[in-house]
Coordinates of N, CA and C in Angstrom, one line a residue:
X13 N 43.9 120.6 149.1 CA 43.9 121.8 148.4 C 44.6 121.7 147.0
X14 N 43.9 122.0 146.1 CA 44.5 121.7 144.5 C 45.7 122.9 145.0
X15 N 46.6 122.8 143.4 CA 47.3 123.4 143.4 C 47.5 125.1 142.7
X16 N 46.1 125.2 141.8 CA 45.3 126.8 141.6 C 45.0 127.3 143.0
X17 N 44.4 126.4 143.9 CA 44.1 127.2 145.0 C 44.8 127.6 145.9
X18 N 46.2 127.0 145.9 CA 47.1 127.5 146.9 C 47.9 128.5 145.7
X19 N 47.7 128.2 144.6 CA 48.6 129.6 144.1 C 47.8 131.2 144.4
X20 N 46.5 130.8 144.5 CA 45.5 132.0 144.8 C 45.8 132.5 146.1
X21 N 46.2 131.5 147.0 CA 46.3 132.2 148.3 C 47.1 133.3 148.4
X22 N 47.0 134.4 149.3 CA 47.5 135.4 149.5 C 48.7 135.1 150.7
X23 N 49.8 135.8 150.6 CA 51.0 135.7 150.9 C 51.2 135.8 152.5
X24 N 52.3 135.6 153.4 CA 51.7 135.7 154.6 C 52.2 137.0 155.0
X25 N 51.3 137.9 156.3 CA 52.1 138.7 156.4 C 53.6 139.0 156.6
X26 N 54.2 138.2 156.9 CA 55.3 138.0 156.8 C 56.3 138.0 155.8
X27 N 55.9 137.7 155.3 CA 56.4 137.8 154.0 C 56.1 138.7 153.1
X28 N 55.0 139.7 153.1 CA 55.2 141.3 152.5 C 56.1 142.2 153.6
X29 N 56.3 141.9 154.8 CA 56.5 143.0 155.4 C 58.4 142.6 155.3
X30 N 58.8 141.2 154.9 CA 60.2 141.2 154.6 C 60.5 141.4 153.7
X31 N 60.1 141.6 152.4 CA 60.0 142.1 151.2 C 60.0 143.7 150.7
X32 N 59.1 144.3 152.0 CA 59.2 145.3 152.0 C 60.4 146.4 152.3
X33 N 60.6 145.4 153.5 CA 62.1 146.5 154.2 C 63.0 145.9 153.4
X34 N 63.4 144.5 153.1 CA 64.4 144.0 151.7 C 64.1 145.2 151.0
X35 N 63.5 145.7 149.9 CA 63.6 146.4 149.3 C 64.1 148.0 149.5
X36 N 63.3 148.0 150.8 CA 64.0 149.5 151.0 C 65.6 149.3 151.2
X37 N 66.1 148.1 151.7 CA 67.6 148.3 152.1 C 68.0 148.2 151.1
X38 N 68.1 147.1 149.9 CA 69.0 147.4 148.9 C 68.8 148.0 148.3
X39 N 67.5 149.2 148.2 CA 67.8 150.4 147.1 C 68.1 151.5 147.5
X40 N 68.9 151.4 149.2 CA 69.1 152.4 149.5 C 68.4 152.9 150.5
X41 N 67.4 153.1 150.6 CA 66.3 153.9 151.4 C 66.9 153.8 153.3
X42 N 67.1 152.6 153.6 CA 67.9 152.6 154.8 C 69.4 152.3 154.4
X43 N 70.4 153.2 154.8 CA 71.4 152.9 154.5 C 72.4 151.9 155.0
X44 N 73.4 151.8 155.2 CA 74.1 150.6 155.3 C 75.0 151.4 156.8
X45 N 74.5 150.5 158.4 CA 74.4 151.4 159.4 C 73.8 152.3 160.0
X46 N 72.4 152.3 159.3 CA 71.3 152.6 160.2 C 70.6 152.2 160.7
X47 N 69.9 152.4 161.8 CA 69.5 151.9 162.4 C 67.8 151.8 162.2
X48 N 67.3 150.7 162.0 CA 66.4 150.8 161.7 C 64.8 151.1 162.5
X49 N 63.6 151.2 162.5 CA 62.6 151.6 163.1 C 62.6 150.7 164.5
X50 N 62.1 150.9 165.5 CA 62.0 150.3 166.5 C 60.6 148.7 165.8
X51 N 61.1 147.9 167.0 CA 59.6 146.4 166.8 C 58.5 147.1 166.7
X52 N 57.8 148.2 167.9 CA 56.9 148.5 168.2 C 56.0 149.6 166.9
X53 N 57.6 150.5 166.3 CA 57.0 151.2 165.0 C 56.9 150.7 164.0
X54 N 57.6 149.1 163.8 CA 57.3 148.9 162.2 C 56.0 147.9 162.7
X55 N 55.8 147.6 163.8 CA 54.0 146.5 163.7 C 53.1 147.3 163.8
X56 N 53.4 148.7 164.0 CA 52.2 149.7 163.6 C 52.0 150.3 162.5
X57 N 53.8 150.5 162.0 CA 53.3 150.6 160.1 C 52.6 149.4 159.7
X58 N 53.0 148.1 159.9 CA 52.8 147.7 158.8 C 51.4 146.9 159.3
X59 N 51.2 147.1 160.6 CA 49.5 146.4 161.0 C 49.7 145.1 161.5
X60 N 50.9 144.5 162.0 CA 51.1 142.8 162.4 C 51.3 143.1 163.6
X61 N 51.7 141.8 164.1 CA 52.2 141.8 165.7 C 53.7 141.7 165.7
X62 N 54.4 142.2 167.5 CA 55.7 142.6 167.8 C 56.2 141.1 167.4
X63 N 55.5 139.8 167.2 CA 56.0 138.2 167.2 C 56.3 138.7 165.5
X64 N 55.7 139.0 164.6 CA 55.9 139.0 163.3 C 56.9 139.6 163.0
X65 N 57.2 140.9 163.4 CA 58.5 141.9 162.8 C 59.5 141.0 163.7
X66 N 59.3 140.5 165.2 CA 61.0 139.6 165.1 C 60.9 138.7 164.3
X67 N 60.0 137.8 163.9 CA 60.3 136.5 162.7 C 61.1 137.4 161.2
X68 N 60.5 138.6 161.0 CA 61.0 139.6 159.7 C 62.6 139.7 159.8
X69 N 62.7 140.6 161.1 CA 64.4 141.0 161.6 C 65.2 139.5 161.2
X70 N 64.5 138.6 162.0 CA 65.5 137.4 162.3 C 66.0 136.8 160.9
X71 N 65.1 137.0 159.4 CA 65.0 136.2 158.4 C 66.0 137.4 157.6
X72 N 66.0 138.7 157.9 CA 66.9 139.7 157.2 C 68.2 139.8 157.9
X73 N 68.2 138.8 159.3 CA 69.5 138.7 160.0 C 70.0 138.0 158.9
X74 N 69.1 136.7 158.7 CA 70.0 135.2 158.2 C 70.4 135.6 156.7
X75 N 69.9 136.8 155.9 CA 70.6 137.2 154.6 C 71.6 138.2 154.5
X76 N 71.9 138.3 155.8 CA 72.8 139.8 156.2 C 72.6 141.0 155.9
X77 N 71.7 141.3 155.9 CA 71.0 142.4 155.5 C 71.2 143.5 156.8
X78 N 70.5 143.2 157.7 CA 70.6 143.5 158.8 C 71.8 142.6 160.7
X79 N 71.9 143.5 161.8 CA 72.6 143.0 162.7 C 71.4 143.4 163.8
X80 N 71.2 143.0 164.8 CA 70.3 142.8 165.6 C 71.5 142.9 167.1
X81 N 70.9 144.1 167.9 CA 71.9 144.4 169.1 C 70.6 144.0 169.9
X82 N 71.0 143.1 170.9 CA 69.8 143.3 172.6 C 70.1 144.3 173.0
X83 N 68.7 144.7 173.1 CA 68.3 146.2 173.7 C 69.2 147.5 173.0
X84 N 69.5 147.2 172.0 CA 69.5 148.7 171.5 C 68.9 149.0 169.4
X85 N 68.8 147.6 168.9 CA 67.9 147.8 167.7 C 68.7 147.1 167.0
X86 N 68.2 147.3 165.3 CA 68.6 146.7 164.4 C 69.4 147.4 163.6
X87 N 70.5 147.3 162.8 CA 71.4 148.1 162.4 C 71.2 147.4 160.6
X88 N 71.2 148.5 159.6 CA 71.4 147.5 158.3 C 73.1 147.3 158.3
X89 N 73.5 146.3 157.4 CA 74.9 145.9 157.6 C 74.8 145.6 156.0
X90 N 74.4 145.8 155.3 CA 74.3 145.5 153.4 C 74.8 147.3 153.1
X91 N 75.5 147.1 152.4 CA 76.6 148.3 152.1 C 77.1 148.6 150.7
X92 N 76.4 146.8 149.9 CA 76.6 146.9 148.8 C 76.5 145.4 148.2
X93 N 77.7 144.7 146.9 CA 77.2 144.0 146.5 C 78.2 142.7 147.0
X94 N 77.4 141.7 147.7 CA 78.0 141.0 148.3 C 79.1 139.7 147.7
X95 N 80.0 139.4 148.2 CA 81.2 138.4 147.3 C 80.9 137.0 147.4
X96 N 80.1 136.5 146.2 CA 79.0 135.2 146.7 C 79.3 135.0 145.0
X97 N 80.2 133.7 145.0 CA 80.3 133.2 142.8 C 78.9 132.8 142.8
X98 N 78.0 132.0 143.4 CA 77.1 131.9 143.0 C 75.9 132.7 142.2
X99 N 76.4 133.9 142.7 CA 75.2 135.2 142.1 C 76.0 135.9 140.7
X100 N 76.8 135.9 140.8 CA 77.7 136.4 139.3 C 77.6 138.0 140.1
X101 N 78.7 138.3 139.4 CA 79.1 139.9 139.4 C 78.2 140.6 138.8
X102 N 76.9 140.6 138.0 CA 75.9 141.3 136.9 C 74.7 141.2 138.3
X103 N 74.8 141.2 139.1 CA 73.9 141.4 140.1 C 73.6 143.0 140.5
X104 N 72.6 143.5 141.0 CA 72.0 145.0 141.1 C 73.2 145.1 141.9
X105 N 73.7 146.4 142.1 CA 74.3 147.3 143.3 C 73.4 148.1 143.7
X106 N 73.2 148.2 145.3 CA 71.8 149.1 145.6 C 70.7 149.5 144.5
X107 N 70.3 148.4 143.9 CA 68.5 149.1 142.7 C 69.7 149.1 141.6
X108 N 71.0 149.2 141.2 CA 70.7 149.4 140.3 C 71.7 148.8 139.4
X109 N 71.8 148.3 137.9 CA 72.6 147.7 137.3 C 74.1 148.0 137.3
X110 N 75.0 147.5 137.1 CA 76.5 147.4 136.8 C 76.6 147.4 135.7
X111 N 77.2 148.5 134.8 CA 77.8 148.3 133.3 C 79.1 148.0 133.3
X112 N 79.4 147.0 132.2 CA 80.8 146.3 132.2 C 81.1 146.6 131.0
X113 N 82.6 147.1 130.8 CA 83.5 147.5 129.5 C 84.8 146.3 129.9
X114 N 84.3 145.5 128.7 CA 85.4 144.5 128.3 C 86.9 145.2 128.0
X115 N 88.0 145.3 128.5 CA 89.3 145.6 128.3 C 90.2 145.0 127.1
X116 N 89.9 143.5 127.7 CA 90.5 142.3 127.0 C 89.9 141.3 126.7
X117 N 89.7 140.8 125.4 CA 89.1 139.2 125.7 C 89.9 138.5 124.7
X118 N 90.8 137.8 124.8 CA 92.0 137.0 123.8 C 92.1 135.6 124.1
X119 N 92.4 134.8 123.1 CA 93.3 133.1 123.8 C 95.2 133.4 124.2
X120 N 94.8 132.7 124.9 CA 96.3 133.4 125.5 C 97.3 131.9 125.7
X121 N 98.6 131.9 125.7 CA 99.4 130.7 126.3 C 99.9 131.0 127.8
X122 N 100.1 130.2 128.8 CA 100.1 130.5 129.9 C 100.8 129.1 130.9
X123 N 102.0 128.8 130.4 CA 102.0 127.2 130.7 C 102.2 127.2 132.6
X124 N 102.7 128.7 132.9 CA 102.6 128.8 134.2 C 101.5 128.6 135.3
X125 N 100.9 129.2 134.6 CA 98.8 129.1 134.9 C 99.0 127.6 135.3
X126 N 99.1 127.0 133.7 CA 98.6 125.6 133.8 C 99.4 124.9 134.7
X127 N 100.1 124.8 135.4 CA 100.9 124.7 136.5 C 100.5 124.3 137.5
X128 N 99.8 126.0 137.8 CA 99.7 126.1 139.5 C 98.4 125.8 139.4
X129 N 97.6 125.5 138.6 CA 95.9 125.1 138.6 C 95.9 123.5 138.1
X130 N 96.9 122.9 137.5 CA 96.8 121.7 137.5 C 96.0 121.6 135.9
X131 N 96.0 122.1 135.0 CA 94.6 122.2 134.0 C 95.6 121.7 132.8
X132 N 95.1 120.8 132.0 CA 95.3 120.2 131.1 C 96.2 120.7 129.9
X133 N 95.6 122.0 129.4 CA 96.2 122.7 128.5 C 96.5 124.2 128.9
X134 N 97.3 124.4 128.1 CA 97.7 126.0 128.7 C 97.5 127.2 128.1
X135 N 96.1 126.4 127.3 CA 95.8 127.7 126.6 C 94.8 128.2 126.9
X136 N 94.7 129.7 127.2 CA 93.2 130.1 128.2 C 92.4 131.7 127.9
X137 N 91.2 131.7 127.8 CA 90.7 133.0 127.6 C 91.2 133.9 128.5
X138 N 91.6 134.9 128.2 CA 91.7 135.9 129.4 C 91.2 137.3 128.8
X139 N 90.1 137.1 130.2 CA 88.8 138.3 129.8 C 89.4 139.1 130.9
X140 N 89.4 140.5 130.4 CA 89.6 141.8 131.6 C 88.2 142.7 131.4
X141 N 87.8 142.9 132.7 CA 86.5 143.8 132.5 C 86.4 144.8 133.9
X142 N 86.2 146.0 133.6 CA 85.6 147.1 134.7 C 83.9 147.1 134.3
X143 N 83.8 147.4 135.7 CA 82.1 147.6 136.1 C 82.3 148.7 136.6
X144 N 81.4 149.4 135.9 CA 80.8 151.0 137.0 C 79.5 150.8 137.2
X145 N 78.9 152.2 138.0 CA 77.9 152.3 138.7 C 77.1 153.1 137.7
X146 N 76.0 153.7 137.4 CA 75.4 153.8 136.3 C 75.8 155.7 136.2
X147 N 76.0 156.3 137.0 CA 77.0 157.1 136.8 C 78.3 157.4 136.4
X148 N 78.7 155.9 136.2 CA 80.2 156.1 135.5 C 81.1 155.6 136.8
X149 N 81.0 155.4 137.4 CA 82.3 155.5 138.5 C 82.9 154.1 138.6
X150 N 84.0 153.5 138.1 CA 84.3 151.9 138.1 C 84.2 151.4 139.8
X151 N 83.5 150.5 140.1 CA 83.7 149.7 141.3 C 84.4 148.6 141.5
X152 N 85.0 148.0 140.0 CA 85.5 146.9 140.1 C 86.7 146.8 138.8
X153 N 87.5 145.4 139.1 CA 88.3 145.7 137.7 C 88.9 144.4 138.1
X154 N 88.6 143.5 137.4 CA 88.4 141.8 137.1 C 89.0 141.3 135.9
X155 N 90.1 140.2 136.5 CA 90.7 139.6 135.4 C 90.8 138.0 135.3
X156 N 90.0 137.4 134.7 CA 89.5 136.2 134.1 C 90.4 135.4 133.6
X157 N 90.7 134.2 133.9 CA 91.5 133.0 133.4 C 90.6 131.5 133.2
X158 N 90.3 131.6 132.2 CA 89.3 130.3 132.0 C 89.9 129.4 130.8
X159 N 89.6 128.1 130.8 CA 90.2 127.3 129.6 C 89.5 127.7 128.3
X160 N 90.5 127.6 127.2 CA 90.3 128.2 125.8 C 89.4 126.8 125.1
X161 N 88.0 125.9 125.6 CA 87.6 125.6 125.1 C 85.8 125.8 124.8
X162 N 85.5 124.5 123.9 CA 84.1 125.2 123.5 C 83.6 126.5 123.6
X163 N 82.8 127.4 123.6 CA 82.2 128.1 123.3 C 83.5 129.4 124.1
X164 N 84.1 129.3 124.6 CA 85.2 129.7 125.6 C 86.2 130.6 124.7
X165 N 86.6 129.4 123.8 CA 87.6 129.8 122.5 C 87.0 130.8 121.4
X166 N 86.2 131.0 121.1 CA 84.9 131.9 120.2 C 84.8 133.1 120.6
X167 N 85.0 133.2 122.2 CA 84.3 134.3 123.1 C 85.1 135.7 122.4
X168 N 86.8 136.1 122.3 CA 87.3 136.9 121.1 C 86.4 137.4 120.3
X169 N 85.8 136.3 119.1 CA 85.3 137.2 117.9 C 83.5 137.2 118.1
X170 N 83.1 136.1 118.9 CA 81.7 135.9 119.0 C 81.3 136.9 119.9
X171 N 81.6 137.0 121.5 CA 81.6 137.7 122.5 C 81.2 136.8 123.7
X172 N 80.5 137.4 124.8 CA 80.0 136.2 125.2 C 78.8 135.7 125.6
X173 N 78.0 134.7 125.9 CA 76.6 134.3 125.4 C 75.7 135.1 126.5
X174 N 75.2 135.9 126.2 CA 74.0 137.0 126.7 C 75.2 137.6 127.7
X175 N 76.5 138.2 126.9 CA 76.9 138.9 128.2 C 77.7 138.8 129.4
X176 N 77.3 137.3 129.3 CA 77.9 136.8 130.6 C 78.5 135.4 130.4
X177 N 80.2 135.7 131.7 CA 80.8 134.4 132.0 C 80.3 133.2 132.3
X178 N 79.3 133.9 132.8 CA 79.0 132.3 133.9 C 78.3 131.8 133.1
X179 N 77.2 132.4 132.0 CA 76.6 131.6 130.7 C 77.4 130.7 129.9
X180 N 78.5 131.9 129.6 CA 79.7 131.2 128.5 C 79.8 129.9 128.9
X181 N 80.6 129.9 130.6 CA 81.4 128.8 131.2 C 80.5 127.6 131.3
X182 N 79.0 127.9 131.5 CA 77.9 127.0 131.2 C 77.8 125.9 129.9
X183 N 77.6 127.4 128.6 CA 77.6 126.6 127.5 C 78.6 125.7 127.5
X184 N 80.2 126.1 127.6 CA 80.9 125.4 127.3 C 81.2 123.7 128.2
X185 N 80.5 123.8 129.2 CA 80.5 122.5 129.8 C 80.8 122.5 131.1
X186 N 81.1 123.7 131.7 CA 81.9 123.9 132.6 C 81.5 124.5 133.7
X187 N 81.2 124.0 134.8 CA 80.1 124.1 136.0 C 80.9 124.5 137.4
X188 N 80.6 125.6 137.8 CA 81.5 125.8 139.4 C 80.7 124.9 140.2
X189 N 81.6 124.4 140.9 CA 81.2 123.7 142.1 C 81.8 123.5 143.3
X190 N 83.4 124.4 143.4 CA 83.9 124.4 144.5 C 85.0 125.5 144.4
X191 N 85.4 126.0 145.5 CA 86.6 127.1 145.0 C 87.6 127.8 146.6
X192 N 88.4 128.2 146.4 CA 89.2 128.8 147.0 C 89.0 130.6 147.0
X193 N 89.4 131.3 147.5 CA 89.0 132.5 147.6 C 89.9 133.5 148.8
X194 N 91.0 134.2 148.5 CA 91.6 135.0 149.2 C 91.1 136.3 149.1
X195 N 91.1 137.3 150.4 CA 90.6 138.4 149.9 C 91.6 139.1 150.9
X196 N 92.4 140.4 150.6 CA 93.1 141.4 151.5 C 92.9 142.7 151.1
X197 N 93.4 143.4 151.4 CA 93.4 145.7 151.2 C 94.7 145.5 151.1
X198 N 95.0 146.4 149.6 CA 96.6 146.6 149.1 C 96.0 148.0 148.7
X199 N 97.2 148.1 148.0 CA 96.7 149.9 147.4 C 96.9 149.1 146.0
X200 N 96.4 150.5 144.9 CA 96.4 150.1 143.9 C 98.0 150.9 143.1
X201 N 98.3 149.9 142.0 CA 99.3 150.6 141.4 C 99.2 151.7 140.0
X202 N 100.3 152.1 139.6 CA 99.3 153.5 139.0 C 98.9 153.0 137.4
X203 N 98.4 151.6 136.9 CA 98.0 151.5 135.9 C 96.8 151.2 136.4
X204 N 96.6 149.8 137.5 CA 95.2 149.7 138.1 C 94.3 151.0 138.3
X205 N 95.0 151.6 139.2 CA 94.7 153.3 139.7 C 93.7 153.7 138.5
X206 N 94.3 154.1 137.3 CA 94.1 154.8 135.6 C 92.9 154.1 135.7
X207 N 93.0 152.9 135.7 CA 91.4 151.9 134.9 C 90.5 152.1 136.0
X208 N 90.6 152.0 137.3 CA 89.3 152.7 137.9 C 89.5 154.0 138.5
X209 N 90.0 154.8 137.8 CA 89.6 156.5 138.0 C 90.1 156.8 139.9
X210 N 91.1 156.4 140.3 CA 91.2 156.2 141.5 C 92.9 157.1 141.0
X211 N 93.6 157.3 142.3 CA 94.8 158.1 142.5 C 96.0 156.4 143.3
X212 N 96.7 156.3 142.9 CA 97.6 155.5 142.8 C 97.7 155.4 144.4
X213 N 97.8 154.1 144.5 CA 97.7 154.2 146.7 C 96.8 153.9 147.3
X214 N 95.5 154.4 146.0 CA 94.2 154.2 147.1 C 94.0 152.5 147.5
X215 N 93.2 152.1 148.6 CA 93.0 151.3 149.2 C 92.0 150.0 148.9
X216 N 92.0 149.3 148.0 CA 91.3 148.4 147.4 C 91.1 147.2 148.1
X217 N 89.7 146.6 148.4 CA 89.8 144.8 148.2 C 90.6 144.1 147.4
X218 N 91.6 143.5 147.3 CA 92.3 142.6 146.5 C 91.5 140.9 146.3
X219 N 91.3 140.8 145.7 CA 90.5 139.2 145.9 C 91.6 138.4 144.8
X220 N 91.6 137.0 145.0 CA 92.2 135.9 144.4 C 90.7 134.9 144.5
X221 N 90.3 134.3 143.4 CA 89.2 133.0 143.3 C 89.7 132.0 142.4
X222 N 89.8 130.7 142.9 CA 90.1 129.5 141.9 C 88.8 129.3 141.9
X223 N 88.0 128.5 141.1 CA 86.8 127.6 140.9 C 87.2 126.1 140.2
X224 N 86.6 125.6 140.5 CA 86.5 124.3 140.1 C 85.3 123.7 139.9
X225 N 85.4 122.4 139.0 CA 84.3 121.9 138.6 C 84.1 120.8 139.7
X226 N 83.0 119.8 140.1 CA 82.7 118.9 140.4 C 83.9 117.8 140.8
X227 N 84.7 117.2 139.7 CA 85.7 116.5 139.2 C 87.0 117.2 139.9
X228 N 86.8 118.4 140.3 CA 88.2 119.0 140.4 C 88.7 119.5 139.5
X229 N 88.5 119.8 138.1 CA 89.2 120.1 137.4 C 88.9 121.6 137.1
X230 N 89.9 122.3 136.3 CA 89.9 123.9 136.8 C 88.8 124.3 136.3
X231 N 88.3 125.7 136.0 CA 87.4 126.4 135.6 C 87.0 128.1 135.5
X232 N 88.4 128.5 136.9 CA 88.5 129.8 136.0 C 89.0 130.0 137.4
X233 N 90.4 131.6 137.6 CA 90.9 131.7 138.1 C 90.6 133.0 137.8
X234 N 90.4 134.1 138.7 CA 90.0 135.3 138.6 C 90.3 136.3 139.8
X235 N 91.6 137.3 139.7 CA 92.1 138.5 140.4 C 91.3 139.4 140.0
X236 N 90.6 140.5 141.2 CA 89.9 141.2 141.2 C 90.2 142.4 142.1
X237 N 89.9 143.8 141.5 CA 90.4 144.8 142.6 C 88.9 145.3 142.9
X238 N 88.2 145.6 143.7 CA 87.4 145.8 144.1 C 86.8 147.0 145.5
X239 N 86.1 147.6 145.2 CA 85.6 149.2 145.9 C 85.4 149.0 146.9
X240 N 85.7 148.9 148.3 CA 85.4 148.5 149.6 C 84.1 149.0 149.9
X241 N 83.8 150.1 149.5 CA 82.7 151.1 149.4 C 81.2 150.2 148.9
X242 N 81.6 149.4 147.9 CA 80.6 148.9 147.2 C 80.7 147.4 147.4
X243 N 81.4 146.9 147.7 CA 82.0 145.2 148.1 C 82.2 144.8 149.3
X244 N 81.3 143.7 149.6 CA 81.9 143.5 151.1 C 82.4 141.8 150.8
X245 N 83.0 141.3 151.7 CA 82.7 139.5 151.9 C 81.8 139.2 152.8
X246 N 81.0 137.7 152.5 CA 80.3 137.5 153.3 C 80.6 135.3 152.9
X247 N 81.0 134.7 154.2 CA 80.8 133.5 154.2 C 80.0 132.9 155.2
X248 N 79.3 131.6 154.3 CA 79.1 131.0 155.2 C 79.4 129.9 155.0
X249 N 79.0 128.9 156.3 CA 79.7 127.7 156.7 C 78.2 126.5 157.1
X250 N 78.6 125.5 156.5 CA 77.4 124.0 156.7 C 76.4 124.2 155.9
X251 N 75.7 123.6 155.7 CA 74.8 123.1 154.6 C 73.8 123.8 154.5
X252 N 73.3 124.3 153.7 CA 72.4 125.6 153.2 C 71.1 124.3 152.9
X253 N 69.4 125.2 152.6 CA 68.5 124.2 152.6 C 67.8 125.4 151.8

C-alpha cells in the first residue's frame, strides 16, 4: 500500500468515537465526576460494538481522562489542566486558552540559588507570571528561576520568543530532561492572596519544580501557587512508547 493510499484511508472507528468523548470532556460537556453514558448507550450512539467503546473507555483510562468502576460505570476524573513540564503551562483549560500577565521579568543575582541548584553562575532571569481563565479569574501565579544566558538574558527588554519559556529556554540551548517536583496545600499569604484575587488563607496547590538538562546541569527552578479547582497532579512511572 503506497503511502497516499493509507493517508486516504478512513480512520478507525475507534478512533472517532475517542476523539469524540476526548472532546466533550475537556471542553466541559461531561464534567469532571460524572458519570458517563452506559457501554450499551454510547455503541448505540455512536453505531459500534460493546468490544469498541471498552477499547475507547480503556484508552481514555490510560490519559486519565476517565476512572472505570466494575459494575457501576465510568466516572470523568479530568477537572482541569494537568501538572505535566512536558506540555508547558500555555495548554487549553477545559476549550479554552490561559492569558498570562508578566509581573516580573529582570536579571537578578542570587548566589543562594546558585547554591542549592549547583549552577555555575548566579545570575538568573526571574520571570513572575499570573494566568487567568478567559474571564479574568487568575488560576495560577508562577515564579521562574532560569540562568541569565543566551537569549535568557534579552528576555527583560526583548520579551520572550513567541511568548513562551519553554521556547526561550529552547533558543537559548537549554533542554528539560529531568526534574524533581514537590507538590502540598498551604494557604496563601496576603500579597499572594492580592495577585490572584483570592482572600488571604485560602487553600492553594503549592508546587516546587527543579528541571534539569540532560548533563544535569540546571535549567530552571519554578514555585508555583496554583487553583486546586483547575490543577490537578498526575504521575507516571516506566517507560512511555
Amino acid at each position: 500500500m503506497t503511502a497516499d493510499a493509507a493517508a486516504a484511508r478512513p480512520p478507525k472507528k475507534s478512533t472517532l468515537v475517542a476523539e469524540s468523548l476526548r472532546r466533550a470532556i475537556l471542553t466541559g460537556r461531561y464534567r469532571d465526576g460524572q458519570l458517563l453514558p452506559g457501554e450499551q448507550e454510547l455503541a448505540a450512539r455512536y453505531e459500534v460494538s460493546r468490544g469498541t467503546i471498552r477499547k475507547v473507555l480503556a484508552q481514555l483510562g490510560e490519559e486519565s481522562l476517565i476512572n472505570t468502576r466494575t459494575g457501576v460505570g465510568s466516572f470523568v476524573s479530568f477537572g482541569g489542566q494537568a501538572l505535566d513540564q512536558r506540555l508547558g503551562w500555555g495548554r487549553a483549560l477545559a476549550g479554552a486558552e490561559l492569558a498570562t500577565t508578566v509581573l516580573r521579568a529582570e536579571i537578578i543575582a542570587d548566589p543562594d540559588l546558585a547554591v542549592g541548584v549547583g549552577a555555575a553562575s548566579s545570575r538568573f532571569l526571574a520571570l513572575d507570571r499570573v494566568r487567568a481563565l478567559p474571564d479574568g479569574t487568575p488560576v495560577s501565579l508562577e515564579r521562574s528561576r532560569v540562568p541569565a544566558t543566551g537569549a535568557l538574558a534579552d528576555v527583560p527588554h526583548a520579551g520572550l520568543v513567541d511568548g513562551s519559556l519553554t521556547a526561550t529556554l529552547r533558543e537559548a540551548g537549554l533542554t528539560p530532561a529531568s526534574g524533581e517536583q514537590w507538590v502540598s496545600v498551604a494557604a496563601l499569604d496576603l500579597d499572594d492572596a492580592a495577585l490572584l484575587e483570592r482572600a488571604a488563607g485560602t487553600l492553594f496547590l503549592h508546587s516546587t519544580r527543579l528541571v534539569r538538562d540532560a548533563s544535569g546541569d540546571f535549567v530552571e527552578k519554578v514555585v508555583s501557587w496554583l487553583d486546586p479547582d483547575h490543577f490537578r497532579v498526575h504521575i507516571s512511572f516506566g517507560e512511555t512508547t
